[in-house]
CSV table of C-alpha atoms in Angstrom, one decimal:
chain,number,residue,atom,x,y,z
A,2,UNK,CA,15.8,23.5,8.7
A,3,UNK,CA,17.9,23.8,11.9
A,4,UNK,CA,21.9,24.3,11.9
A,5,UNK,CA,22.5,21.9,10.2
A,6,UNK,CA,24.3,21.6,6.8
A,7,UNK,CA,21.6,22.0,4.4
A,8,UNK,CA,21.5,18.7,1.9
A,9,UNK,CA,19.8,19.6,-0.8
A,10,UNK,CA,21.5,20.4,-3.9
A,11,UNK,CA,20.2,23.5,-5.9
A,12,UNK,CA,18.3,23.3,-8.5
A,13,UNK,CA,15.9,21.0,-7.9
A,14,UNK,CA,14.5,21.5,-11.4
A,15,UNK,CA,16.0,22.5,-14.7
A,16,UNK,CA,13.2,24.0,-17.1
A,17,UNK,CA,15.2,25.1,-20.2
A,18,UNK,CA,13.4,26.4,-23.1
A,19,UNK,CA,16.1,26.8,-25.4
A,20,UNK,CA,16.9,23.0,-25.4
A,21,UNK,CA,13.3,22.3,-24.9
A,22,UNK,CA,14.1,20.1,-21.9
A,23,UNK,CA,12.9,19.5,-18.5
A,24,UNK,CA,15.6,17.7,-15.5
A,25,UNK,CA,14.2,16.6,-12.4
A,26,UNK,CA,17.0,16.1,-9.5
A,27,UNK,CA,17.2,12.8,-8.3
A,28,UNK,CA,17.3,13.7,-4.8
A,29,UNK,CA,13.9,14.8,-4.7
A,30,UNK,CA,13.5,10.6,-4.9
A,31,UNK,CA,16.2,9.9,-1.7
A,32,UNK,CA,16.7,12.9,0.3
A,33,UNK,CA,15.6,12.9,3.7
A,34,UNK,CA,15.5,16.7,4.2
A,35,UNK,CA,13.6,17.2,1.1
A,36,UNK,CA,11.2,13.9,2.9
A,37,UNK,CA,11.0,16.4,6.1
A,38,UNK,CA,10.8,19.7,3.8
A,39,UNK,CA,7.6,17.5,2.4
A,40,UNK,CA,5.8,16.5,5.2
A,41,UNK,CA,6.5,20.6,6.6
A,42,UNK,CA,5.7,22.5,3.7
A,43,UNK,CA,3.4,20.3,1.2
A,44,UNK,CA,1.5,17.9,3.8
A,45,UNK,CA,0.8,21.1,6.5
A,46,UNK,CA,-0.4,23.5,3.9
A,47,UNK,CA,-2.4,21.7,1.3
A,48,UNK,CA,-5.9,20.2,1.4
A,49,UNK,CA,-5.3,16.6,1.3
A,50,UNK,CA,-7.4,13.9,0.5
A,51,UNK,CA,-9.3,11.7,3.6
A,52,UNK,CA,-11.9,9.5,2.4
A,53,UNK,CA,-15.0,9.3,0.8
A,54,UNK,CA,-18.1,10.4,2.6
A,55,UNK,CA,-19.8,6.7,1.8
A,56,UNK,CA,-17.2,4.8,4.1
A,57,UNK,CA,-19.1,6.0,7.0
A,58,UNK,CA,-22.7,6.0,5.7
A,59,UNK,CA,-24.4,5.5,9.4
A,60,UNK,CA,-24.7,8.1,12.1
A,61,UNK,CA,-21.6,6.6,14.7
A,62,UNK,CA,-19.7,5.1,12.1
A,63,UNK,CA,-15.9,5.7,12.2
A,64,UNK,CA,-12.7,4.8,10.3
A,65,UNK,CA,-8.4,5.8,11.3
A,66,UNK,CA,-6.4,7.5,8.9
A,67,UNK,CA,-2.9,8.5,9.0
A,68,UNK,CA,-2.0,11.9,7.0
A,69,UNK,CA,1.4,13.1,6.6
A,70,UNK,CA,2.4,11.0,9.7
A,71,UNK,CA,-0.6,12.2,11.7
A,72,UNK,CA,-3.0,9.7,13.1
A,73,UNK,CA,-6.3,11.3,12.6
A,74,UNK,CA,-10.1,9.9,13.3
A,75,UNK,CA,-12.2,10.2,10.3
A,76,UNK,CA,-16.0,9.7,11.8
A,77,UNK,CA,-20.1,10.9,11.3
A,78,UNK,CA,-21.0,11.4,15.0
A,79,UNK,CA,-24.5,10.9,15.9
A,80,UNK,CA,-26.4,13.5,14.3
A,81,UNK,CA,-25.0,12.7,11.1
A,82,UNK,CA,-22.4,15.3,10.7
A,83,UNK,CA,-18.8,14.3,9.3
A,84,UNK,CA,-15.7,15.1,12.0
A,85,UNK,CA,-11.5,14.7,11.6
A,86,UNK,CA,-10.0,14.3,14.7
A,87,UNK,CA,-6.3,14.1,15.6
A,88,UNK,CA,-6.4,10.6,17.1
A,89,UNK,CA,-4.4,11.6,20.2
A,90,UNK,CA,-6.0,11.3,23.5
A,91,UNK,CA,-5.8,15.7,24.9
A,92,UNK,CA,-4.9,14.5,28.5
A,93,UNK,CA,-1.7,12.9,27.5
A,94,UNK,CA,-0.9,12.2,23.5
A,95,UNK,CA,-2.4,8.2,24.1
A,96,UNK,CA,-3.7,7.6,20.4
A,97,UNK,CA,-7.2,7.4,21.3
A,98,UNK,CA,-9.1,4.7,19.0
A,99,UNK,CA,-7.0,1.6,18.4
A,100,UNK,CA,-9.8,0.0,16.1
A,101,UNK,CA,-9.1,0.4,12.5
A,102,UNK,CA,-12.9,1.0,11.7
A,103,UNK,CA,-16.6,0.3,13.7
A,104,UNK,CA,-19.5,2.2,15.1
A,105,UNK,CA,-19.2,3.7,18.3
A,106,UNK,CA,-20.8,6.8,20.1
A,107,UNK,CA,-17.8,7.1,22.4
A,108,UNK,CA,-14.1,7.1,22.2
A,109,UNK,CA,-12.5,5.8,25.1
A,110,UNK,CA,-8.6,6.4,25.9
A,111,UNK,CA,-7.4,3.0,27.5
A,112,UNK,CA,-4.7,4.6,29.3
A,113,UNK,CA,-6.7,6.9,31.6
A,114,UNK,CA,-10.6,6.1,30.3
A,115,UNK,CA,-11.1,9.8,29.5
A,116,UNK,CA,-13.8,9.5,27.2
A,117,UNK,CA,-14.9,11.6,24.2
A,118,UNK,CA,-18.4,11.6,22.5
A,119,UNK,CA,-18.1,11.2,18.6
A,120,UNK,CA,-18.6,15.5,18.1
A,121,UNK,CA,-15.5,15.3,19.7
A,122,UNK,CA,-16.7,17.0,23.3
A,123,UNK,CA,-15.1,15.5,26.6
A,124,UNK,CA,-17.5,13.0,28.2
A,125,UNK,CA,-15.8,11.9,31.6
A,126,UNK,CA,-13.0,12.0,33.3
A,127,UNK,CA,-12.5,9.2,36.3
A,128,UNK,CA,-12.2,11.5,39.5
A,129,UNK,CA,-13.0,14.9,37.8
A,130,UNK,CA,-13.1,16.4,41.2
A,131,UNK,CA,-9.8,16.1,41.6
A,132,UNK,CA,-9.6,19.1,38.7
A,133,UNK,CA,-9.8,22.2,40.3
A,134,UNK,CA,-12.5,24.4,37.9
A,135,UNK,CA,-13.2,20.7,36.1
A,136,UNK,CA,-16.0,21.9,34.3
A,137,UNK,CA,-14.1,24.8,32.5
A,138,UNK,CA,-11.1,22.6,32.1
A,139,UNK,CA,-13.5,20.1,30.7
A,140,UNK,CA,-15.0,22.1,28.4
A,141,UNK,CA,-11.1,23.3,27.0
A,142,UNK,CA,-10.0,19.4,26.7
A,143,UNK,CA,-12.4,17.9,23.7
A,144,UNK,CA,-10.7,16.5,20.6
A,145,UNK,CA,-8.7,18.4,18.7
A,146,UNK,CA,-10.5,18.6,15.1
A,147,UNK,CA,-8.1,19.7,11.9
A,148,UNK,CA,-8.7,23.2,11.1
A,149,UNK,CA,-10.3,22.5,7.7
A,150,UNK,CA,-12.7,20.2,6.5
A,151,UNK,CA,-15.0,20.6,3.0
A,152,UNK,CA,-16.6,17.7,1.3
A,153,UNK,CA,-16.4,18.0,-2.7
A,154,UNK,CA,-18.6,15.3,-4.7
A,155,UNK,CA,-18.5,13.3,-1.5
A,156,UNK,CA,-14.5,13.3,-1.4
A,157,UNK,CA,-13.9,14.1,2.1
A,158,UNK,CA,-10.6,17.1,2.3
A,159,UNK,CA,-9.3,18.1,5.4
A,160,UNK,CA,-6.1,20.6,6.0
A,161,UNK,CA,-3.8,20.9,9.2
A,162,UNK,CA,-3.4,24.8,8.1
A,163,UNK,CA,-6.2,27.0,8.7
A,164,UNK,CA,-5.5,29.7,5.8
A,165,UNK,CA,-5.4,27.2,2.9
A,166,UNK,CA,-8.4,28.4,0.1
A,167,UNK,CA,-11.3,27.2,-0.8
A,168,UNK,CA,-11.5,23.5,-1.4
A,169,UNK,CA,-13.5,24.4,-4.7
A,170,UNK,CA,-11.0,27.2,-5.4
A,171,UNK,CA,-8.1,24.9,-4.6
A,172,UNK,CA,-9.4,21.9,-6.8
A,173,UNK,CA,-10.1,24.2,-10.1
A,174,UNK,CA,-10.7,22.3,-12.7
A,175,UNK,CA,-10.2,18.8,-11.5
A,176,UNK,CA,-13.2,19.6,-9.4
A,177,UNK,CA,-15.5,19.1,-12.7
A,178,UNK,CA,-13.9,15.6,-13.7
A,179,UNK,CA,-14.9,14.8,-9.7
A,180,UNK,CA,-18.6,15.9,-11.2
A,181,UNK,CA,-18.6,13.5,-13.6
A,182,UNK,CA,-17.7,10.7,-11.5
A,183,UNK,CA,-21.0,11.6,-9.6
A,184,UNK,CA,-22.9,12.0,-12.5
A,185,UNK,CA,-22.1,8.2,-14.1
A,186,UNK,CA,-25.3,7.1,-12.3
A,187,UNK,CA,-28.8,8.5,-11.2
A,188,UNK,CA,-28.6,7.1,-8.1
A,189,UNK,CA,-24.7,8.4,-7.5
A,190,UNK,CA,-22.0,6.3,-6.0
A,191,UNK,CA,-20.8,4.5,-2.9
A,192,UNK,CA,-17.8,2.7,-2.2
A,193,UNK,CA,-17.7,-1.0,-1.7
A,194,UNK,CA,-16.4,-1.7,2.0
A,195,UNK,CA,-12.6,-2.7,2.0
A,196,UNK,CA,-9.3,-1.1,1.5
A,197,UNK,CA,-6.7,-2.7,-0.3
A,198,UNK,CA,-3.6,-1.4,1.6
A,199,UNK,CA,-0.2,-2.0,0.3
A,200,UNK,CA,3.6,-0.6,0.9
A,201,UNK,CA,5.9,0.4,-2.2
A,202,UNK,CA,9.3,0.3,-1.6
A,203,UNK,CA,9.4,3.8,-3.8
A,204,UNK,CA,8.9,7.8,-3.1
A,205,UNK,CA,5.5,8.9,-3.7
A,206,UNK,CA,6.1,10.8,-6.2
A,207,UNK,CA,7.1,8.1,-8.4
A,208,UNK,CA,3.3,6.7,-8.1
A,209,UNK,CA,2.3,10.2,-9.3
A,210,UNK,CA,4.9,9.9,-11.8
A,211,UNK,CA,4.1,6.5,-12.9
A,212,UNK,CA,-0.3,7.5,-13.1
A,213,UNK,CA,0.5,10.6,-15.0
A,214,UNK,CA,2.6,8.9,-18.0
A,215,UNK,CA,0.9,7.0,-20.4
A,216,UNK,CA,4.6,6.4,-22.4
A,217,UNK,CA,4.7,3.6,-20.1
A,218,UNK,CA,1.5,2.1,-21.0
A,219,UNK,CA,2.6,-0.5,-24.0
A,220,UNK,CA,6.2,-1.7,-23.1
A,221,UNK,CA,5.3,-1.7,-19.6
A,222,UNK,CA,2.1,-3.0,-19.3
A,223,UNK,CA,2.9,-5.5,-22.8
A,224,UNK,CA,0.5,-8.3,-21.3
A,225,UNK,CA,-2.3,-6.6,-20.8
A,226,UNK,CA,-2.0,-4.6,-24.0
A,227,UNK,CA,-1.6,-8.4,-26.1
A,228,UNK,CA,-4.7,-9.4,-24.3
A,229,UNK,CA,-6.6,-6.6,-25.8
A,230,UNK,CA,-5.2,-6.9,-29.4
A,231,UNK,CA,-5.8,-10.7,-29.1
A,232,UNK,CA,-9.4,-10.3,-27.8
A,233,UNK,CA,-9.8,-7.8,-31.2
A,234,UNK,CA,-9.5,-4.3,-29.4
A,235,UNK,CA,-7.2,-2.0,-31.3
A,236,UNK,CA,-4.9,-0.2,-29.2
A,237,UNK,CA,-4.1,2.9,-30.5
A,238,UNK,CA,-2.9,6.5,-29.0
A,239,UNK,CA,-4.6,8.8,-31.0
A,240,UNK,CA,-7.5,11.3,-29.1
A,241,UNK,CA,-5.9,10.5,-25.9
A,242,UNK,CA,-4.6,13.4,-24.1
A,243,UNK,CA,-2.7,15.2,-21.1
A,244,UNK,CA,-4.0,18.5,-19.1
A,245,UNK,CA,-2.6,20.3,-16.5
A,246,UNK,CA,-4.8,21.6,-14.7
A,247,UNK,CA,-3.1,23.9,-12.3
A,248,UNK,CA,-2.0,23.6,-8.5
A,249,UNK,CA,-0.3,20.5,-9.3
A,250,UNK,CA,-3.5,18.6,-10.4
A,251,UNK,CA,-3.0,16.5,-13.5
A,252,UNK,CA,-5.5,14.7,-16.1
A,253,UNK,CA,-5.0,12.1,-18.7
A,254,UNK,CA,-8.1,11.4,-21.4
A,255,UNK,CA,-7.8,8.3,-22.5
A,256,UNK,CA,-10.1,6.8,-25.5
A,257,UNK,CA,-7.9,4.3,-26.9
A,258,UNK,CA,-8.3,1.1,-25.2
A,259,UNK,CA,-10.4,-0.5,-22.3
A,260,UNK,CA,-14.2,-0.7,-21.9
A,261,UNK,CA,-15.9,1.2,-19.4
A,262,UNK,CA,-18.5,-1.4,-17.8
A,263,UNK,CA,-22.0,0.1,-18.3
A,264,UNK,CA,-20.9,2.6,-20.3
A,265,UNK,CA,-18.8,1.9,-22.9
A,266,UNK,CA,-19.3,-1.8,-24.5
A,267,UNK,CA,-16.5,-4.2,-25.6
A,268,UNK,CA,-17.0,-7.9,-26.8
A,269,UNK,CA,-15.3,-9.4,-23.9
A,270,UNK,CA,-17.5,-8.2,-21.9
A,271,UNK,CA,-20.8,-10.6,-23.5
A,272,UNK,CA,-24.2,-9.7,-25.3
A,273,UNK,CA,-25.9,-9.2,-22.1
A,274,UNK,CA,-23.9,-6.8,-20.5
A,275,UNK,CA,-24.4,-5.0,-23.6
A,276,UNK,CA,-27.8,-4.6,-23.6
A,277,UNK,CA,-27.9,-3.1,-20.5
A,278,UNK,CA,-25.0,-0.4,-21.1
A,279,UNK,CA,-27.4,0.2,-24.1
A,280,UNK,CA,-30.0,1.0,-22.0
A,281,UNK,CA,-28.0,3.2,-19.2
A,282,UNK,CA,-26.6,5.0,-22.2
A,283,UNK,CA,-30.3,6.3,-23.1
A,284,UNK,CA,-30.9,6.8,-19.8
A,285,UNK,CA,-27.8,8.9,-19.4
A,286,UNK,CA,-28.2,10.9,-23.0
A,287,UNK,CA,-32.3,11.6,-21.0
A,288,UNK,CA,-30.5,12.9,-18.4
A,289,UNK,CA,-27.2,15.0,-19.4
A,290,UNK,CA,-27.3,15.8,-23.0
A,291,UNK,CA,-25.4,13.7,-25.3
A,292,UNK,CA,-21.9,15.9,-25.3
A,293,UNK,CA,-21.8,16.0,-21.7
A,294,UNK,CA,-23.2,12.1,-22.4
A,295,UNK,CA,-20.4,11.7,-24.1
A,296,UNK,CA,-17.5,13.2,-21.9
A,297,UNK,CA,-19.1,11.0,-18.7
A,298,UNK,CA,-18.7,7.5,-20.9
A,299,UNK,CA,-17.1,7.0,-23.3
A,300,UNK,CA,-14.1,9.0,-22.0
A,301,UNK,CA,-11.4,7.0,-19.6
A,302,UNK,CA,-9.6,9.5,-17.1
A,303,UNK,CA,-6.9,9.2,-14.4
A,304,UNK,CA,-6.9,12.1,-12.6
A,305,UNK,CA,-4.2,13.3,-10.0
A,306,UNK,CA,-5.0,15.7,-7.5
A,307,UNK,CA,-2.4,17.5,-5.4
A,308,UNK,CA,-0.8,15.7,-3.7
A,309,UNK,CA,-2.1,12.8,-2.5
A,310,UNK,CA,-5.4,11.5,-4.4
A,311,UNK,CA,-5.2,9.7,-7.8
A,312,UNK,CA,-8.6,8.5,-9.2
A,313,UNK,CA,-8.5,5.4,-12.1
A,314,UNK,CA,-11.6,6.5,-13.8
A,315,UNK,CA,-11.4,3.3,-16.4
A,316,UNK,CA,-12.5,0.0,-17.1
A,317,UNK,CA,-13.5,0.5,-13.3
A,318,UNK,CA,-13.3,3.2,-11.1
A,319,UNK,CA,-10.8,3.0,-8.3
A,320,UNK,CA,-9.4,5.6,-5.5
A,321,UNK,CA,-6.4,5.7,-4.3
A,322,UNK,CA,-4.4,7.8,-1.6
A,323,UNK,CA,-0.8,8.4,-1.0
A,324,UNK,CA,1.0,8.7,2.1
A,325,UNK,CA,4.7,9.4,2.1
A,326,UNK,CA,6.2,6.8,5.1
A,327,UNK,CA,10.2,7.5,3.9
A,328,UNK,CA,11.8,8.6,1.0
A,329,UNK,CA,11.7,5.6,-0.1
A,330,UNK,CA,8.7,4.1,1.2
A,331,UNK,CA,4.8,4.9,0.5
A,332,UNK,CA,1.5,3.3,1.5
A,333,UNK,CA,-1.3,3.4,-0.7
A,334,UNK,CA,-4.4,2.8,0.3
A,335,UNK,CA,-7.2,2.4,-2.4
A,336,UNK,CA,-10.9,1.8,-2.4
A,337,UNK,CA,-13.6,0.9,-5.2
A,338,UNK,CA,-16.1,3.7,-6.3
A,339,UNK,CA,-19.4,1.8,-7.4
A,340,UNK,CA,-23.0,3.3,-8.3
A,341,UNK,CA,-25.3,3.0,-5.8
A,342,UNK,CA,-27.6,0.9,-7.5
A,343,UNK,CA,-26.8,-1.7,-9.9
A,344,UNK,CA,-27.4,-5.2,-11.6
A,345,UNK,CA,-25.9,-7.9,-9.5
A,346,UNK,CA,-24.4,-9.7,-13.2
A,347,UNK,CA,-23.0,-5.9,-14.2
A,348,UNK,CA,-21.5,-5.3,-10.0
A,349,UNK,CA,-19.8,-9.0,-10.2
A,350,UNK,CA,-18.2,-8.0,-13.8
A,351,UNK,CA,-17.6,-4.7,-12.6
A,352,UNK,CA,-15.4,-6.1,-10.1
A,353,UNK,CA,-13.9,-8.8,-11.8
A,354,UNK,CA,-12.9,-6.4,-14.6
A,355,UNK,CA,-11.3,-4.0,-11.8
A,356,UNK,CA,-9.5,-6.5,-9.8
A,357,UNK,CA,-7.9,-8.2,-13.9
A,358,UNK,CA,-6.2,-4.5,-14.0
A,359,UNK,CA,-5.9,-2.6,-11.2
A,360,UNK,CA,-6.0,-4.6,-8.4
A,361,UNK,CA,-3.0,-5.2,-6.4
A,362,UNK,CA,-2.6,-8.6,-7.9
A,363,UNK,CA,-4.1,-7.2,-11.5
A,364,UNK,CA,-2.3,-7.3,-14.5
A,365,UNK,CA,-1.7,-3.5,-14.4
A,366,UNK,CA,-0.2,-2.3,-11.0
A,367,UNK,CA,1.9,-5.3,-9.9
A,368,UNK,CA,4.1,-4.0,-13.5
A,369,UNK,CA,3.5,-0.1,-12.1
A,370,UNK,CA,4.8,-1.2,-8.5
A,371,UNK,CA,7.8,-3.3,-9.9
A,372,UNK,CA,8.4,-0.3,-12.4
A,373,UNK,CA,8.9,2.7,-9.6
A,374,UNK,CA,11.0,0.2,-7.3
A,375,UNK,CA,12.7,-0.5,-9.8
A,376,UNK,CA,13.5,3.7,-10.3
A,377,UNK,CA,13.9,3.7,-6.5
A,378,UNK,CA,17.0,1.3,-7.1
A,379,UNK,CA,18.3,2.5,-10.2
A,380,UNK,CA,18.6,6.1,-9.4
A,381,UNK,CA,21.2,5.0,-6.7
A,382,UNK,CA,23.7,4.6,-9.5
A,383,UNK,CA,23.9,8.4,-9.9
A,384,UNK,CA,23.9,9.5,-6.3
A,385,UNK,CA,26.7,11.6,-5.1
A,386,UNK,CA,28.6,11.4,-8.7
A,387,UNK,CA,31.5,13.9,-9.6
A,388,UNK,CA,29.5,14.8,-12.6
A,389,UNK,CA,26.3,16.1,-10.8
A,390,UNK,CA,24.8,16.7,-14.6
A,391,UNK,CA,24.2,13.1,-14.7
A,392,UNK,CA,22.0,13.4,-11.4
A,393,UNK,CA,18.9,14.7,-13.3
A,394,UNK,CA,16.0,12.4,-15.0
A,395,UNK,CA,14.3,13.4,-17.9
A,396,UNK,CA,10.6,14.6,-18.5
A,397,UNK,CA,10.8,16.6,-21.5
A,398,UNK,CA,8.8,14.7,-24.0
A,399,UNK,CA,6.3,17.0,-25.4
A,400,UNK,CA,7.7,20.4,-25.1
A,401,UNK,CA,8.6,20.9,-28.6
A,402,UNK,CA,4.7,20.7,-29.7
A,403,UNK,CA,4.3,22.5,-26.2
A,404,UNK,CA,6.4,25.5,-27.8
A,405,UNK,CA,3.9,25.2,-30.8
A,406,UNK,CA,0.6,25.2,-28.9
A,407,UNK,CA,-0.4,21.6,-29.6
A,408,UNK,CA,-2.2,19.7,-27.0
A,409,UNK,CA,-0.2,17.6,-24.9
A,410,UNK,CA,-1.0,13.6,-25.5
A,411,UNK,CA,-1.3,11.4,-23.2
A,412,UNK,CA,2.2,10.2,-24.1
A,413,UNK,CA,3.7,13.4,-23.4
A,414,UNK,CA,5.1,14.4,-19.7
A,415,UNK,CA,3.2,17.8,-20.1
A,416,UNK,CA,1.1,16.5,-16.6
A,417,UNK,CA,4.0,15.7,-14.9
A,418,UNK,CA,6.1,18.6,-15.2
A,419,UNK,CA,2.5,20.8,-14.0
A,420,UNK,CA,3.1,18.3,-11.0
A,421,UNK,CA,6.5,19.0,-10.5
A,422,UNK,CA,6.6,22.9,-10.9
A,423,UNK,CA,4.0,22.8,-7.8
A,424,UNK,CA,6.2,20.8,-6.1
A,425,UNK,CA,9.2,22.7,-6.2
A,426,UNK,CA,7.2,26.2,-5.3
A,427,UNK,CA,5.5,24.1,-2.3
A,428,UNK,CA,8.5,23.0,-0.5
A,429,UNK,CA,9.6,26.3,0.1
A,430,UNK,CA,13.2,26.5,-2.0
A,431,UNK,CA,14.1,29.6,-3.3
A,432,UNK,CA,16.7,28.0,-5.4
A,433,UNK,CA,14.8,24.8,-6.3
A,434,UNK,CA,13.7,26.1,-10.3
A,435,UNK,CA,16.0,27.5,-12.9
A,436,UNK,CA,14.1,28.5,-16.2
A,437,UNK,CA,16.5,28.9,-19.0
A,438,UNK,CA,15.4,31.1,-21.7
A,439,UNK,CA,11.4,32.2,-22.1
A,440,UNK,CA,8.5,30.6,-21.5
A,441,UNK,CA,6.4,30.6,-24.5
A,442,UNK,CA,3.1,32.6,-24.8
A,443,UNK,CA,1.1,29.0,-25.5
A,444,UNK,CA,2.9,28.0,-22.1
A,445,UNK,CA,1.9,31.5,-20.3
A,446,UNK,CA,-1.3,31.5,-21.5
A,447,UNK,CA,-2.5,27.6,-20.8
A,448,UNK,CA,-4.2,25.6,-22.6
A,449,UNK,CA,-7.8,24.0,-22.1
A,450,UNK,CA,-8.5,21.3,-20.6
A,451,UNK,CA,-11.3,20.3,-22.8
C-alpha cells in the first residue's frame, strides 16, 4: 500500500475456540486504508451484484451504476443482448451518459460528440480524417466492457477481474435460494420501475451486519413486533435459523413472524386475499411438489451474498445493493421484485405491506439505519485506546452450540462470522485472523444448509 506507514492494526479478527469467542477490530468500521484495501482487493476481484435483468426489459433500454467507485453503463443494446460498460468516454475519460436511465441506440460524449452504438462499437468521430489509420484506430476505441458478465436467475453480475470463477461456482449455494425466488410464480418475476436510493452515515458492513442478525429483531424493531402480537400473530423464534453458506454468502430462515402475501396467509391481510393465496398455493403444490412447495412459501429468507447484494425475501420481496462511498458512508440502492403477473388487489397489498416494513420510511429500516449510525458513532469511544483489548466487538453468540454441532438460529452470529472470515482472507492481510485453539470437526466439516 505505498511507503507509507501501514495503519492497520493486526489482527483484524480474533477467532478463539478455547473461550468460544469471536472479536471483530473496530477499525475494519473507520479505517481508511482498510476502505482503500476494500475497494482494491474485495470490489476488483469479486463478482458483484449490478442489477436485475427486468430493469432494462426493451431492446435500447439503459440504466448508470456506480460499482466500487466505478461509473459503469448497465444496458440491452439493440439486438437484445445485456452489456456493462465503464461509463467513461475512451477518447478522453468524459463520463459518457449523464442520464440516470432511458432508451437510446447511441451514446453520445458531450465533450467531443464521439459517439458509441449501444454494443459498445465507436460510431463517429467529428473529423475522423484527421486520424491517421482512423478506421483501425476506430475499431481499437469502442467502450470498454467489464471483463465478466453472467446473468444468474436474472440477477445481472459483472467482475472488473477477468480470472474470478464461475458465477454459479462462486454463488454455491445461495444460487438455489436465488431459484426459489424465480420459482414463487409461473410467470416469474420483474421489478417494479423505481429505485429507492438512500445514504447511511455507516460502513457497509454494518448493513450486512445488521441483515444477518436476527438478535436485533425484538428490542430493535419493538413497534413492529407489538403490532404483530396486537394484531394476534405470535412472535416466536423457534425453527428460524442461520447458514453459512460459504464465500462469505449468508442465509437466515425465518418462520416465526410475518406473512408472505400470496403465499403464506395472515388475518391482517383480509378474507379475500386469502382465497387467492389458497388458490396460488394449489397451483404452486401442481407445479413443485409440496416440500419444495413448502421451502418456496411458507419460508421467509434474507439472504446476503458477497459482498454487496442482500435480498428481503419476506412479507415482500425487496433487493438491495451496497456500495461502499467512505468508511463511514454507504449508498444503498434497493428495488421491488414482483411476479410478473398478478391481481391488481394482491400487487396494491403487496406494496403496501412492503413499504409498512421495509421501505425507507417503513417501520423496519428507519430503526436498522438509526441502529448502524448509531455503531458508526459509538465505536469512536474506543478508537486509539491504551488498552487496544477494548477495540474489538463481539459476535460470538452461538459458538458454544457451534462446538456441539447444533444448527445455528437465526439469533446466533454464526452468518456473520462466515461473512467476516471472507472478509479478512479477501483484503489481502496476512496478519488479519488469529485462531486460538482448534476448530472443531462440526466447524471443519459444515453444516447443511437445509
Amino acid at each position: 500500500m505505498g511507503s507509507n506507514p501501514r495503519t492497520v492494526p493486526a489482527p483484524m479478527i480474533v477467532e478463539d475456540w478455547d473461550q468460544l469467542t469471536f472479536r471483530v477490530n473496530r477499525e475494519a468500521y473507520r479505517n481508511a486504508e482498510i476502505f482503500a484495501r476494500e475497494r482494491g482487493w474485495v470490489w476488483m476481484h469479486t463478482w458483484l451484484y449490478l442489477g436485475h435483468e427486468t430493469e432494462i426489459p426493451n431492446p435500447n433500454d439503459f440504466k448508470v451504476r456506480t460499482l466500487g467507485g466505478r461509473p459503469l453503463i448497465f444496458c440491452r443494446d439493440s439486438a437484445g443482448e445485456v452489456h456493462a460498460f465503464l461509463n467513461s468516454c475512451p477518447h478522453r475519460g468524459t463520463v459518457l451518459c449523464r442520464e440516470n436511465e432511458g432508451s437510446t441506440r447511441l451514446f453520445q460524449c458531450f465533450y467531443h460528440a464521439w459517439t458509441f452504438r449501444n454494443n459498445g462499437e465507436l460510431a463517429a468521430i467529428p473529423d475522423a480524417g484527421a486520424y491517421e489509420s482512423s478506421e483501425e484506430f476506430g475499431a481499437s476505441m469502442g467502450l470498454r466492457s467489464v471483463p465478466r458478465l453472467e446473468i444468474h436467475e436474472g440477477f445481472v453480475f459483472v467482475a472488473f477481474d477477468p480470472d474470478v470463477p464461475p458465477l454459479l461456482e462462486y454463488l454455491g449455494d445461495a444460487a438455489d435460494y436465488m431459484t426459489m425466488i424465480e420459482q414463487q410464480h409461473v410467470g416469474g418475476m420483474t421489478t417494479l420501475p423505481g429505485t429507492q436510493l438512500y445514504s447511511v452515515r455507516g460502513n457497509w458492513k454494518l448493513a450486512v451486519e445488521n441483515a444477518m442478525d436476527g438478535y436485533h429483531f425484538a428490542p430493535t424493531h419493538n413497534t413492529f413486533v407489538g403490532y404483530l402480537r396486537e394484531s394476534g400473530y405470535a412472535v416466536t423464534d423457534d425453527n428460524q435459523y442461520a447458514y453459512n453458506l460459504g464465500n462469505g454468502h449468508g442465509l437466515l430462515v425465518l418462520t416465526g413472524h410475518g406473512g408472505r402475501i400470496s403465499m403464506l396467509w395472515e388475518p391482517r391481510f383480509g378474507e379475500d386475499e386469502r382465497v387467492r393465496t389458497e388458490a396460488h398455493r394449489a397451483e404452486m403444490t401442481q407445479r413443485l411438489g409440496e416440500k419444495r412447495a413448502h421451502h418456496v412459501a411458507d419460508e421467509s429468507h434474507i439472504l446476503f451474498v458477497f459482498p454487496n447484494l442482500l435480498l428481503f425475501d419476506i412479507e415482500g420481496l425487496s433487493i438491495r445493493q451496497l456500495e461502499p462511498v467512505a468508511p463511514d458512508q454507504t449508498d444503498v440502492r434497493a428495488w421491488q421484485l414482483v411476479p410478473r403477473e398478478e391481481d391488481p388487489d394482491t400487487r396494491a397489498l403487496r406494496m403496501k405491506t412492503v413499504v409498512s416494513f421495509v421501505g425507507p420510511g417503513g417501520l423496519a429500516t428507519p430503526d436498522d439505519i438509526e441502529a448502524y449510525e448509531a455503531v458508526q458513532r459509538g465505536i469512536q469511544a474506543t478508537a486509539g485506546t491504551v488498552q487496544p483489548e477494548l477495540d474489538y466487538s463481539d459476535m460470538s453468540r452461538g459458538m458454544a452450540d457451534e462446538v456441539k454441532g447444533v444448527q445455528g438460529r437465526s439469533i446466533d452470529e454464526g452468518a456473520m462470522r462466515g461473512f467476516w472470515r471472507q472478509w479478512v482472507e479477501a483484503i489481502g492481510l496476512d496478519d488479519g485472523l488469529e485462531i486460538h485453539g482448534e476448530r472443531p470437526a462440526s466447524f471443519l466439516a459444515g453444516r447443511d444448509v437445509r
